[in-house]
XYZ file of N, CA, C and O in Angstrom:
720
model
N 28.927 -39.494 -22.262
C 27.519 -39.797 -22.176
C 26.994 -39.982 -23.598
O 27.262 -39.180 -24.480
N 26.218 -41.021 -23.781
C 25.680 -41.316 -25.098
C 24.584 -40.316 -25.459
O 23.978 -39.703 -24.572
N 24.301 -40.154 -26.753
C 23.215 -39.251 -27.156
C 21.880 -39.641 -26.522
O 21.090 -38.787 -26.142
N 21.648 -40.927 -26.397
C 20.393 -41.381 -25.788
C 20.306 -40.945 -24.321
O 19.254 -40.497 -23.855
N 21.387 -41.047 -23.576
C 21.430 -40.642 -22.174
C 21.273 -39.129 -22.060
O 20.633 -38.631 -21.123
N 21.862 -38.394 -23.014
C 21.711 -36.937 -23.003
C 20.248 -36.538 -23.199
O 19.738 -35.651 -22.519
N 19.579 -37.198 -24.138
C 18.160 -36.908 -24.369
C 17.321 -37.256 -23.143
O 16.402 -36.529 -22.760
N 17.640 -38.363 -22.506
C 16.901 -38.768 -21.305
C 17.106 -37.743 -20.184
O 16.150 -37.363 -19.486
N 18.334 -37.281 -20.013
C 18.625 -36.284 -18.975
C 17.895 -34.975 -19.283
O 17.341 -34.339 -18.384
N 17.882 -34.582 -20.556
C 17.189 -33.353 -20.950
C 15.692 -33.484 -20.698
O 15.041 -32.529 -20.250
N 15.134 -34.652 -20.963
C 13.705 -34.869 -20.731
C 13.383 -34.772 -19.236
O 12.376 -34.171 -18.842
N 14.225 -35.353 -18.392
C 14.007 -35.296 -16.949
C 14.060 -33.840 -16.466
O 13.208 -33.395 -15.693
N 15.051 -33.086 -16.945
C 15.166 -31.674 -16.560
C 13.926 -30.903 -17.020
O 13.372 -30.093 -16.286
N 13.472 -31.176 -18.242
C 12.285 -30.496 -18.762
C 11.046 -30.784 -17.920
O 10.257 -29.883 -17.608
N 10.852 -32.025 -17.539
C 9.710 -32.403 -16.711
C 9.800 -31.719 -15.345
O 8.801 -31.199 -14.831
N 10.989 -31.692 -14.765
C 11.160 -31.034 -13.469
C 10.874 -29.541 -13.561
O 10.213 -28.972 -12.688
N 11.350 -28.890 -14.616
C 11.089 -27.470 -14.794
C 9.600 -27.194 -14.990
O 9.045 -26.252 -14.407
N 8.946 -27.984 -15.795
C 7.515 -27.794 -16.033
C 6.732 -28.017 -14.745
O 5.818 -27.247 -14.405
N 7.081 -29.053 -13.999
C 6.404 -29.319 -12.729
C 6.612 -28.181 -11.737
O 5.698 -27.775 -11.029
N 7.830 -27.663 -11.701
C 8.124 -26.533 -10.819
C 7.326 -25.303 -11.204
O 6.831 -24.570 -10.339
N 7.180 -25.065 -12.489
C 6.414 -23.905 -12.957
C 4.938 -24.046 -12.578
O 4.305 -23.087 -12.133
N 4.386 -25.237 -12.735
C 2.988 -25.474 -12.369
C 2.805 -25.292 -10.862
O 1.869 -24.633 -10.410
N 3.716 -25.861 -10.084
C 3.638 -25.727 -8.627
C 3.720 -24.254 -8.213
O 2.930 -23.793 -7.396
N 4.661 -23.507 -8.782
C 4.816 -22.090 -8.442
C 3.552 -21.300 -8.806
O 3.106 -20.447 -8.040
N 2.978 -21.590 -9.959
C 1.761 -20.887 -10.374
C 0.610 -21.184 -9.410
O -0.155 -20.291 -9.046
N 0.498 -22.440 -8.981
C -0.553 -22.795 -8.028
C -0.348 -22.084 -6.698
O -1.282 -21.556 -6.108
N 0.883 -22.059 -6.213
C 1.162 -21.406 -4.936
C 0.933 -19.907 -5.022
O 0.416 -19.304 -4.100
N 1.317 -19.281 -6.129
C 1.105 -17.843 -6.293
C -0.389 -17.537 -6.279
O -0.837 -16.610 -5.634
N -1.153 -18.343 -6.966
C -2.598 -18.133 -7.010
C -3.239 -18.269 -5.646
O -4.180 -17.567 -5.314
N -2.720 -19.156 -4.805
C -3.270 -19.353 -3.473
C -2.908 -18.215 -2.540
O -3.676 -17.838 -1.683
N -1.687 -17.689 -2.685
C -1.216 -16.726 -1.707
C -1.379 -15.276 -2.138
O -1.180 -14.389 -1.336
N -1.701 -15.036 -3.384
C -1.800 -13.653 -3.856
C -3.097 -13.032 -3.340
O -4.182 -13.453 -3.705
N -2.982 -12.048 -2.449
C -4.196 -11.424 -1.934
C -4.815 -10.513 -2.979
O -4.152 -10.046 -3.889
N -6.093 -10.280 -2.828
C -6.793 -9.370 -3.716
C -6.836 -8.008 -3.047
O -6.965 -7.911 -1.844
N -6.700 -6.950 -3.823
C -6.774 -5.598 -3.262
C -7.773 -4.799 -4.080
O -7.459 -3.770 -4.657
N -8.994 -5.305 -4.126
C -10.044 -4.645 -4.881
C -11.220 -4.361 -3.956
O -11.406 -5.041 -2.944
N -12.021 -3.351 -4.292
C -13.187 -3.062 -3.457
C -14.056 -4.301 -3.253
O -14.272 -5.082 -4.173
N -14.500 -4.464 -2.016
C -15.309 -5.623 -1.655
C -14.486 -6.751 -1.062
O -15.037 -7.691 -0.506
N -13.180 -6.664 -1.166
C -12.286 -7.689 -0.616
C -11.594 -7.140 0.630
O -11.406 -5.933 0.759
N -11.182 -8.016 1.542
C -10.442 -7.547 2.712
C -9.105 -6.924 2.297
O -8.477 -7.386 1.342
N -8.693 -5.886 3.001
C -7.399 -5.265 2.753
C -6.313 -6.255 3.164
O -6.336 -6.758 4.291
N -5.380 -6.573 2.270
C -4.279 -7.471 2.650
C -3.467 -6.876 3.799
O -3.337 -5.658 3.932
N -2.921 -7.732 4.615
C -2.165 -7.309 5.790
C -0.731 -6.956 5.390
O 0.197 -7.716 5.623
N -0.565 -5.779 4.801
C 0.759 -5.351 4.363
C 1.632 -5.017 5.570
O 1.160 -4.846 6.686
N 2.922 -4.912 5.303
C 3.908 -4.581 6.318
C 4.712 -3.382 5.843
O 5.081 -3.280 4.675
N 4.964 -2.446 6.734
C 5.837 -1.311 6.451
C 6.489 -0.924 7.779
O 6.274 -1.591 8.794
N 7.272 0.143 7.773
C 7.874 0.572 9.035
C 7.763 2.083 9.189
O 7.621 2.810 8.215
N 7.811 2.512 10.438
C 7.697 3.929 10.743
C 8.971 4.662 10.334
O 9.993 4.042 10.045
N 8.892 5.969 10.359
C 10.057 6.798 10.054
C 10.842 7.121 11.326
O 11.756 7.942 11.307
N 10.500 6.481 12.427
C 11.199 6.700 13.696
C 12.616 6.153 13.618
O 12.953 5.354 12.752
N 13.426 6.588 14.586
C 14.772 6.038 14.744
C 14.822 5.306 16.069
O 14.727 5.950 17.104
N 14.942 4.009 16.117
C 14.935 3.091 14.987
C 13.513 2.882 14.464
O 12.552 3.092 15.201
N 13.398 2.456 13.212
C 12.074 2.216 12.628
C 11.342 1.100 13.379
O 11.958 0.152 13.840
N 10.036 1.253 13.490
C 9.205 0.230 14.135
C 8.308 -0.399 13.074
O 7.814 0.297 12.184
N 8.093 -1.705 13.162
C 7.227 -2.363 12.184
C 5.758 -2.014 12.402
O 5.320 -1.828 13.541
N 5.022 -1.920 11.301
C 3.583 -1.673 11.339
C 2.932 -2.613 10.332
O 3.418 -2.754 9.211
N 1.853 -3.246 10.747
C 1.071 -4.110 9.871
C -0.308 -3.481 9.718
O -0.794 -2.823 10.644
N -0.947 -3.713 8.588
C -2.283 -3.162 8.422
C -3.223 -3.659 9.515
O -4.111 -2.931 9.962
N -3.025 -4.880 9.973
C -3.886 -5.438 11.025
C -3.891 -4.562 12.274
O -4.844 -4.605 13.052
N -2.866 -3.746 12.462
C -2.820 -2.831 13.607
C -3.966 -1.819 13.571
O -4.277 -1.205 14.590
N -4.569 -1.613 12.397
C -5.639 -0.621 12.231
C -7.036 -1.242 12.177
O -8.006 -0.529 11.948
N -7.149 -2.541 12.386
C -8.458 -3.189 12.322
C -9.437 -2.517 13.278
O -9.073 -2.101 14.363
N -10.674 -2.412 12.827
C -11.710 -1.797 13.639
C -11.817 -0.293 13.443
O -12.637 0.350 14.074
N -10.990 0.245 12.543
C -11.006 1.686 12.269
C -11.245 1.922 10.788
O -10.950 1.067 9.958
N -11.760 3.092 10.458
C -11.854 3.512 9.064
C -10.487 4.077 8.710
O -9.962 4.943 9.412
N -9.903 3.555 7.628
C -8.535 3.910 7.280
C -8.449 4.305 5.807
O -9.023 3.634 4.943
N -7.736 5.391 5.548
C -7.335 5.732 4.183
C -5.847 5.423 4.101
O -5.048 6.008 4.847
N -5.480 4.484 3.246
C -4.081 4.110 3.029
C -3.662 4.692 1.693
O -4.242 4.354 0.654
N -2.659 5.563 1.729
C -2.179 6.238 0.520
C -0.758 5.776 0.226
O 0.145 5.981 1.041
N -0.577 5.135 -0.928
C 0.745 4.689 -1.381
C 1.304 5.808 -2.258
O 0.662 6.207 -3.228
N 2.489 6.312 -1.928
C 3.023 7.485 -2.607
C 4.545 7.412 -2.684
O 5.163 6.514 -2.122
N 5.124 8.394 -3.360
C 6.581 8.500 -3.462
C 6.965 9.969 -3.578
O 6.195 10.786 -4.096
N 8.154 10.308 -3.125
C 8.601 11.699 -3.162
C 8.776 12.221 -4.582
O 8.645 13.414 -4.820
N 9.048 11.344 -5.536
C 9.250 11.753 -6.933
C 7.937 11.906 -7.705
O 7.925 12.328 -8.849
N 6.828 11.600 -7.075
C 5.523 11.544 -7.733
C 4.842 12.912 -7.717
O 4.428 13.381 -6.655
N 4.708 13.533 -8.886
C 4.058 14.845 -8.981
C 2.577 14.767 -8.593
O 2.108 15.601 -7.816
N 1.803 13.796 -9.075
C 0.402 13.724 -8.639
C 0.258 13.530 -7.123
O -0.714 13.999 -6.530
N 1.233 12.870 -6.494
C 1.192 12.714 -5.036
C 1.273 14.073 -4.362
O 0.590 14.333 -3.366
N 2.092 14.949 -4.916
C 2.243 16.299 -4.359
C 0.933 17.082 -4.486
O 0.595 17.868 -3.603
N 0.199 16.846 -5.556
C -1.086 17.512 -5.768
C -2.114 17.008 -4.751
O -2.904 17.783 -4.212
N -2.085 15.731 -4.471
C -3.090 15.086 -3.628
C -2.881 15.281 -2.124
O -3.843 15.318 -1.351
N -1.643 15.420 -1.694
C -1.330 15.435 -0.259
C -2.088 16.489 0.549
O -2.556 16.184 1.656
N -2.233 17.738 0.066
C -2.976 18.712 0.883
C -4.406 18.276 1.201
O -4.897 18.520 2.312
N -5.077 17.600 0.271
C -6.448 17.166 0.560
C -6.465 16.011 1.563
O -7.379 15.925 2.397
N -5.473 15.138 1.521
C -5.389 14.076 2.526
C -5.158 14.676 3.913
O -5.773 14.249 4.897
N -4.270 15.654 3.980
C -4.003 16.310 5.261
C -5.254 16.997 5.787
O -5.570 16.921 6.987
N -6.006 17.653 4.908
C -7.230 18.340 5.326
C -8.252 17.346 5.893
O -8.835 17.577 6.955
N -8.464 16.244 5.192
C -9.409 15.225 5.661
C -8.929 14.648 6.988
O -9.720 14.438 7.908
N -7.649 14.396 7.106
C -7.078 13.863 8.354
C -7.354 14.809 9.520
O -7.838 14.400 10.565
N -7.052 16.078 9.343
C -7.227 17.038 10.439
C -8.698 17.191 10.836
O -9.011 17.319 12.008
N -9.586 17.173 9.833
C -11.003 17.373 10.128
C -11.688 16.122 10.662
O -12.627 16.218 11.453
N -11.232 14.942 10.234
C -11.983 13.736 10.569
C -11.278 12.796 11.543
O -11.899 11.844 12.024
N -10.027 13.043 11.865
C -9.337 12.211 12.853
C -10.059 12.223 14.193
O -10.185 11.160 14.832
N -10.579 13.381 14.652
C -11.307 13.363 15.926
C -12.553 12.469 15.900
O -13.021 12.022 16.950
N -13.068 12.196 14.708
C -14.248 11.329 14.575
C -13.852 9.854 14.443
O -14.724 8.994 14.380
N -12.532 9.591 14.325
C -12.070 8.206 14.253
C -11.361 7.808 12.973
O -10.905 6.675 12.855
N -11.237 8.709 12.014
C -10.554 8.371 10.764
C -9.050 8.265 10.992
O -8.457 9.076 11.699
N -8.446 7.273 10.354
C -6.999 7.128 10.337
C -6.551 7.299 8.885
O -7.112 6.676 7.984
N -5.571 8.156 8.666
C -4.933 8.302 7.357
C -3.501 7.838 7.529
O -2.821 8.250 8.472
N -3.049 6.956 6.626
C -1.687 6.438 6.670
C -1.073 6.607 5.295
O -1.619 6.127 4.300
N 0.059 7.288 5.243
C 0.804 7.421 4.003
C 1.937 6.415 4.003
O 2.681 6.316 4.983
N 2.070 5.654 2.924
C 3.144 4.665 2.821
C 4.025 5.041 1.634
O 3.619 4.892 0.479
N 5.220 5.531 1.940
C 6.165 5.887 0.893
C 6.796 4.627 0.318
O 7.198 3.730 1.068
N 6.900 4.582 -0.996
C 7.566 3.448 -1.643
C 8.972 3.827 -2.104
O 9.593 3.107 -2.871
N 9.463 4.971 -1.605
C 10.842 5.355 -1.914
C 11.803 4.293 -1.390
O 11.546 3.652 -0.360
N 12.913 4.139 -2.096
C 13.903 3.130 -1.732
C 14.478 3.380 -0.342
O 14.540 4.522 0.116
N 14.927 2.302 0.309
C 15.648 2.481 1.570
C 16.824 3.438 1.341
O 17.466 3.413 0.290
N 17.068 4.284 2.321
C 18.110 5.296 2.191
C 17.559 6.657 1.819
O 18.269 7.658 1.867
N 16.283 6.719 1.447
C 15.642 7.982 1.076
C 14.874 8.614 2.243
O 14.080 9.518 2.039
N 15.130 8.147 3.448
C 14.420 8.674 4.604
C 14.554 10.195 4.736
O 13.556 10.861 5.048
N 15.742 10.785 4.498
C 15.820 12.257 4.583
C 14.896 12.960 3.583
O 14.269 13.970 3.914
N 14.765 12.423 2.379
C 13.873 13.012 1.382
C 12.412 12.850 1.798
O 11.596 13.749 1.578
N 12.079 11.719 2.397
C 10.708 11.491 2.860
C 10.376 12.472 3.981
O 9.305 13.092 3.979
N 11.302 12.646 4.910
C 11.072 13.602 6.004
C 10.938 15.026 5.472
O 10.087 15.797 5.937
N 11.769 15.387 4.488
C 11.689 16.728 3.893
C 10.345 16.922 3.194
O 9.731 17.987 3.286
N 9.880 15.896 2.496
C 8.586 15.947 1.815
C 7.462 16.182 2.817
O 6.610 17.048 2.628
N 7.458 15.408 3.901
C 6.381 15.544 4.884
C 6.419 16.918 5.550
O 5.369 17.495 5.830
N 7.614 17.444 5.766
C 7.730 18.783 6.344
C 7.247 19.850 5.354
O 6.505 20.763 5.720
N 7.657 19.720 4.080
C 7.258 20.680 3.050
C 5.746 20.769 2.926
O 5.187 21.850 2.747
N 5.055 19.625 3.015
C 3.600 19.603 2.845
C 2.849 19.669 4.167
O 1.623 19.601 4.181
N 3.565 19.799 5.279
C 2.918 19.929 6.580
C 2.101 18.713 6.955
O 1.043 18.843 7.583
N 2.567 17.532 6.587
C 1.809 16.312 6.846
C 1.954 15.897 8.304
O 3.063 15.787 8.823
N 0.821 15.675 8.947
C 0.822 15.265 10.349
C 0.275 13.851 10.545
O 0.352 13.323 11.653
N -0.281 13.249 9.486
C -0.759 11.871 9.624
C 0.434 10.922 9.582
O 1.521 11.296 9.127
N 0.257 9.690 10.067
C 1.373 8.752 10.114
C 1.948 8.470 8.720
O 1.208 8.236 7.767
N 3.269 8.487 8.650
C 3.988 8.178 7.412
C 4.825 6.933 7.661
O 5.600 6.867 8.620
N 4.650 5.960 6.791
C 5.415 4.720 6.837
C 6.264 4.618 5.573
O 6.060 5.371 4.625
N 7.187 3.664 5.572
C 8.003 3.426 4.385
C 8.055 1.932 4.100
O 8.198 1.117 5.009
N 7.940 1.598 2.820
C 8.082 0.216 2.352
C 8.688 0.306 0.957
O 7.968 0.449 -0.017
N 9.984 0.260 0.881
C 10.656 0.485 -0.397
C 11.173 -0.753 -1.088
O 12.101 -0.665 -1.889
N 10.576 -1.910 -0.822
C 11.063 -3.144 -1.448
C 10.286 -3.533 -2.694
O 10.695 -4.438 -3.412
N 9.146 -2.892 -2.924
C 8.280 -3.278 -4.036
C 7.227 -4.292 -3.630
O 6.300 -4.576 -4.387
N 7.338 -4.818 -2.422
C 6.399 -5.838 -1.971
C 4.983 -5.288 -1.835
O 4.019 -5.941 -2.221
N 4.857 -4.082 -1.311
C 3.514 -3.533 -1.087
C 2.802 -3.263 -2.406
O 1.600 -3.484 -2.528
N 3.539 -2.801 -3.420
C 2.913 -2.557 -4.717
C 2.372 -3.860 -5.307
O 1.265 -3.899 -5.839
N 3.150 -4.921 -5.174
C 2.707 -6.223 -5.689
C 1.514 -6.738 -4.891
O 0.527 -7.206 -5.467
N 1.584 -6.641 -3.570
C 0.513 -7.151 -2.724
C -0.803 -6.421 -2.967
O -1.866 -7.032 -2.981
N -0.718 -5.106 -3.176
C -1.929 -4.308 -3.340
C -2.276 -4.044 -4.800
O -3.239 -3.330 -5.082
N -1.492 -4.604 -5.711
C -1.697 -4.362 -7.142
C -1.773 -2.857 -7.393
O -2.697 -2.353 -8.010
N -0.771 -2.155 -6.858
C -0.732 -0.693 -6.918
C 0.576 -0.260 -7.568
O 1.490 0.211 -6.900
N 0.660 -0.439 -8.878
C 1.901 -0.128 -9.570
C 1.980 1.317 -10.030
O 3.006 1.749 -10.507
N 0.916 2.071 -9.877
C 0.944 3.499 -10.160
C 0.781 4.252 -8.851
O 0.123 3.775 -7.933
N 1.435 5.383 -8.726
C 1.270 6.197 -7.528
C 0.738 7.558 -7.916
O 1.059 8.043 -8.996
N -0.090 8.139 -7.090
C -0.560 7.572 -5.836
C -1.607 6.483 -6.066
O -2.296 6.473 -7.076
N -1.678 5.593 -5.108
C -2.722 4.565 -5.061
C -3.315 4.645 -3.658
O -2.578 4.597 -2.673
N -4.618 4.793 -3.588
C -5.253 5.016 -2.299
C -6.397 4.038 -2.092
O -7.160 3.754 -3.012
N -6.490 3.547 -0.866
C -7.501 2.572 -0.477
C -8.275 3.126 0.708
O -7.676 3.544 1.704
N -9.593 3.124 0.600
C -10.454 3.487 1.727
C -10.992 2.174 2.272
O -11.616 1.399 1.546
N -10.727 1.946 3.565
C -11.052 0.668 4.190
C -12.007 0.902 5.357
O -11.770 1.770 6.200
N -13.083 0.121 5.387
C -14.062 0.221 6.467
C -13.571 -0.419 7.748
O -12.532 -1.090 7.779
N -14.348 -0.239 8.819
C -14.009 -0.807 10.128
C -13.883 -2.317 10.074
O -13.181 -2.916 10.892
N -14.566 -2.931 9.113
C -14.540 -4.383 8.970
C -13.319 -4.878 8.210
O -13.156 -6.080 7.993
N -12.436 -3.954 7.796
C -11.228 -4.344 7.074
C -11.428 -4.554 5.594
O -10.514 -4.974 4.893
N -12.617 -4.248 5.083
C -12.930 -4.443 3.668
C -12.665 -3.151 2.899
O -13.032 -2.062 3.347
N -12.026 -3.299 1.751
C -11.746 -2.152 0.889
C -13.065 -1.651 0.318
O -13.819 -2.408 -0.275
N -13.347 -0.364 0.509
C -14.578 0.228 0.000
C -14.338 1.062 -1.243
O -15.255 1.262 -2.043
N -13.098 1.554 -1.410
C -12.779 2.351 -2.595
C -11.284 2.226 -2.858
O -10.483 2.212 -1.920
N -10.930 2.133 -4.140
C -9.532 2.092 -4.566
C -9.382 3.107 -5.688
O -10.154 3.094 -6.640
N -8.408 3.992 -5.546
C -8.157 5.011 -6.562
C -6.691 4.968 -6.945
O -5.820 5.096 -6.081
N -6.419 4.778 -8.223
C -5.057 4.891 -8.737
C -4.981 6.249 -9.419
O -5.728 6.519 -10.352
N -4.109 7.122 -8.923
C -4.009 8.477 -9.427
C -4.480 9.448 -8.358
O -5.090 9.063 -7.367
N -4.182 10.711 -8.572
C -4.523 11.740 -7.595
C -6.012 12.047 -7.625
O -6.653 11.985 -8.673
N -6.537 12.351 -6.459
C -7.925 12.787 -6.339
C -8.026 13.789 -5.200
O -7.093 13.917 -4.399
N -9.135 14.460 -5.121
C -9.381 15.417 -4.041
C -10.097 14.685 -2.913
O -11.303 14.439 -2.987
N -9.369 14.345 -1.866
C -9.949 13.593 -0.760
C -10.846 14.458 0.111
O -11.613 13.945 0.912
N -10.772 15.780 -0.073
C -11.651 16.686 0.673
C -12.929 16.998 -0.098
O -13.737 17.805 0.344
N -13.142 16.328 -1.237
C -14.364 16.557 -2.018
C -15.575 16.035 -1.249
O -15.455 15.171 -0.367
N -16.738 16.536 -1.598
C -17.973 16.139 -0.913
C -18.208 14.633 -1.006
O -18.619 14.004 -0.026
N -17.947 14.040 -2.164
C -18.211 12.604 -2.316
C -17.266 11.764 -1.465
O -17.693 10.788 -0.832
N -15.987 12.126 -1.415
C -15.042 11.358 -0.601
C -15.292 11.556 0.887
O -15.251 10.603 1.662
N -15.573 12.778 1.299
C -15.888 13.040 2.705
C -17.181 12.308 3.089
O -17.273 11.711 4.164
N -18.168 12.319 2.191
C -19.416 11.606 2.450
C -19.191 10.117 2.649
O -19.786 9.509 3.550
N -18.328 9.520 1.824
C -18.011 8.100 1.970
C -17.391 7.840 3.340
O -17.796 6.924 4.061
N -16.422 8.648 3.722
C -15.756 8.462 5.008
C -16.751 8.635 6.152
O -16.760 7.846 7.106
N -17.615 9.637 6.061
C -18.612 9.846 7.120
C -19.551 8.647 7.247
O -19.894 8.227 8.362
N -19.969 8.091 6.103
C -20.845 6.907 6.153
C -20.130 5.732 6.808
O -20.717 4.994 7.609
N -18.851 5.556 6.461
C -18.095 4.441 7.039
C -17.875 4.629 8.548
O -17.942 3.668 9.315
N -17.623 5.863 8.952
C -17.451 6.145 10.384
C -18.737 5.888 11.164
O -18.690 5.489 12.337
N -19.883 6.082 10.510
C -21.178 5.889 11.175
C -21.574 4.427 11.279
O -22.484 4.088 12.044
N -20.941 3.547 10.502
C -21.295 2.117 10.532
C -20.953 1.482 11.856
O -20.001 1.807 12.496
């Protein structure tokens, strides 16, 4: 191949790569959901800890007030936060609150997840999504990451890091959302 043909081939490859990059950026921008207060909660996917696991989508909770907590067994702040989530769940589930914990532990860590839930006496639903997809979809790269979602499916509060979910301000928010 002549030097001129090599340059022409390199130029064609460069144009194709640049076009592909522009196309990918446009598609990512169109499909990337927002996970910020005031925006609808993206319809994430996870699975139950049952044998066999059953799929669960966030859309399954539409019409309910939901606290979605993204956590991991290795996360020390998650261990601090879990008792307050359990307390809010037990006190407010009869009023209609749903609390869902989504473990981001890798597949194969189901025994550790079950041990964690037993150790902390967790009775709210626990799901697992260990592919990294949920963190990207919800822009939740730190754990714990928690989303309070109204009956309309809109995120009302997002917290990255541990918090006391049984505090007066958090309980007040949930009560207001349940009353809507």
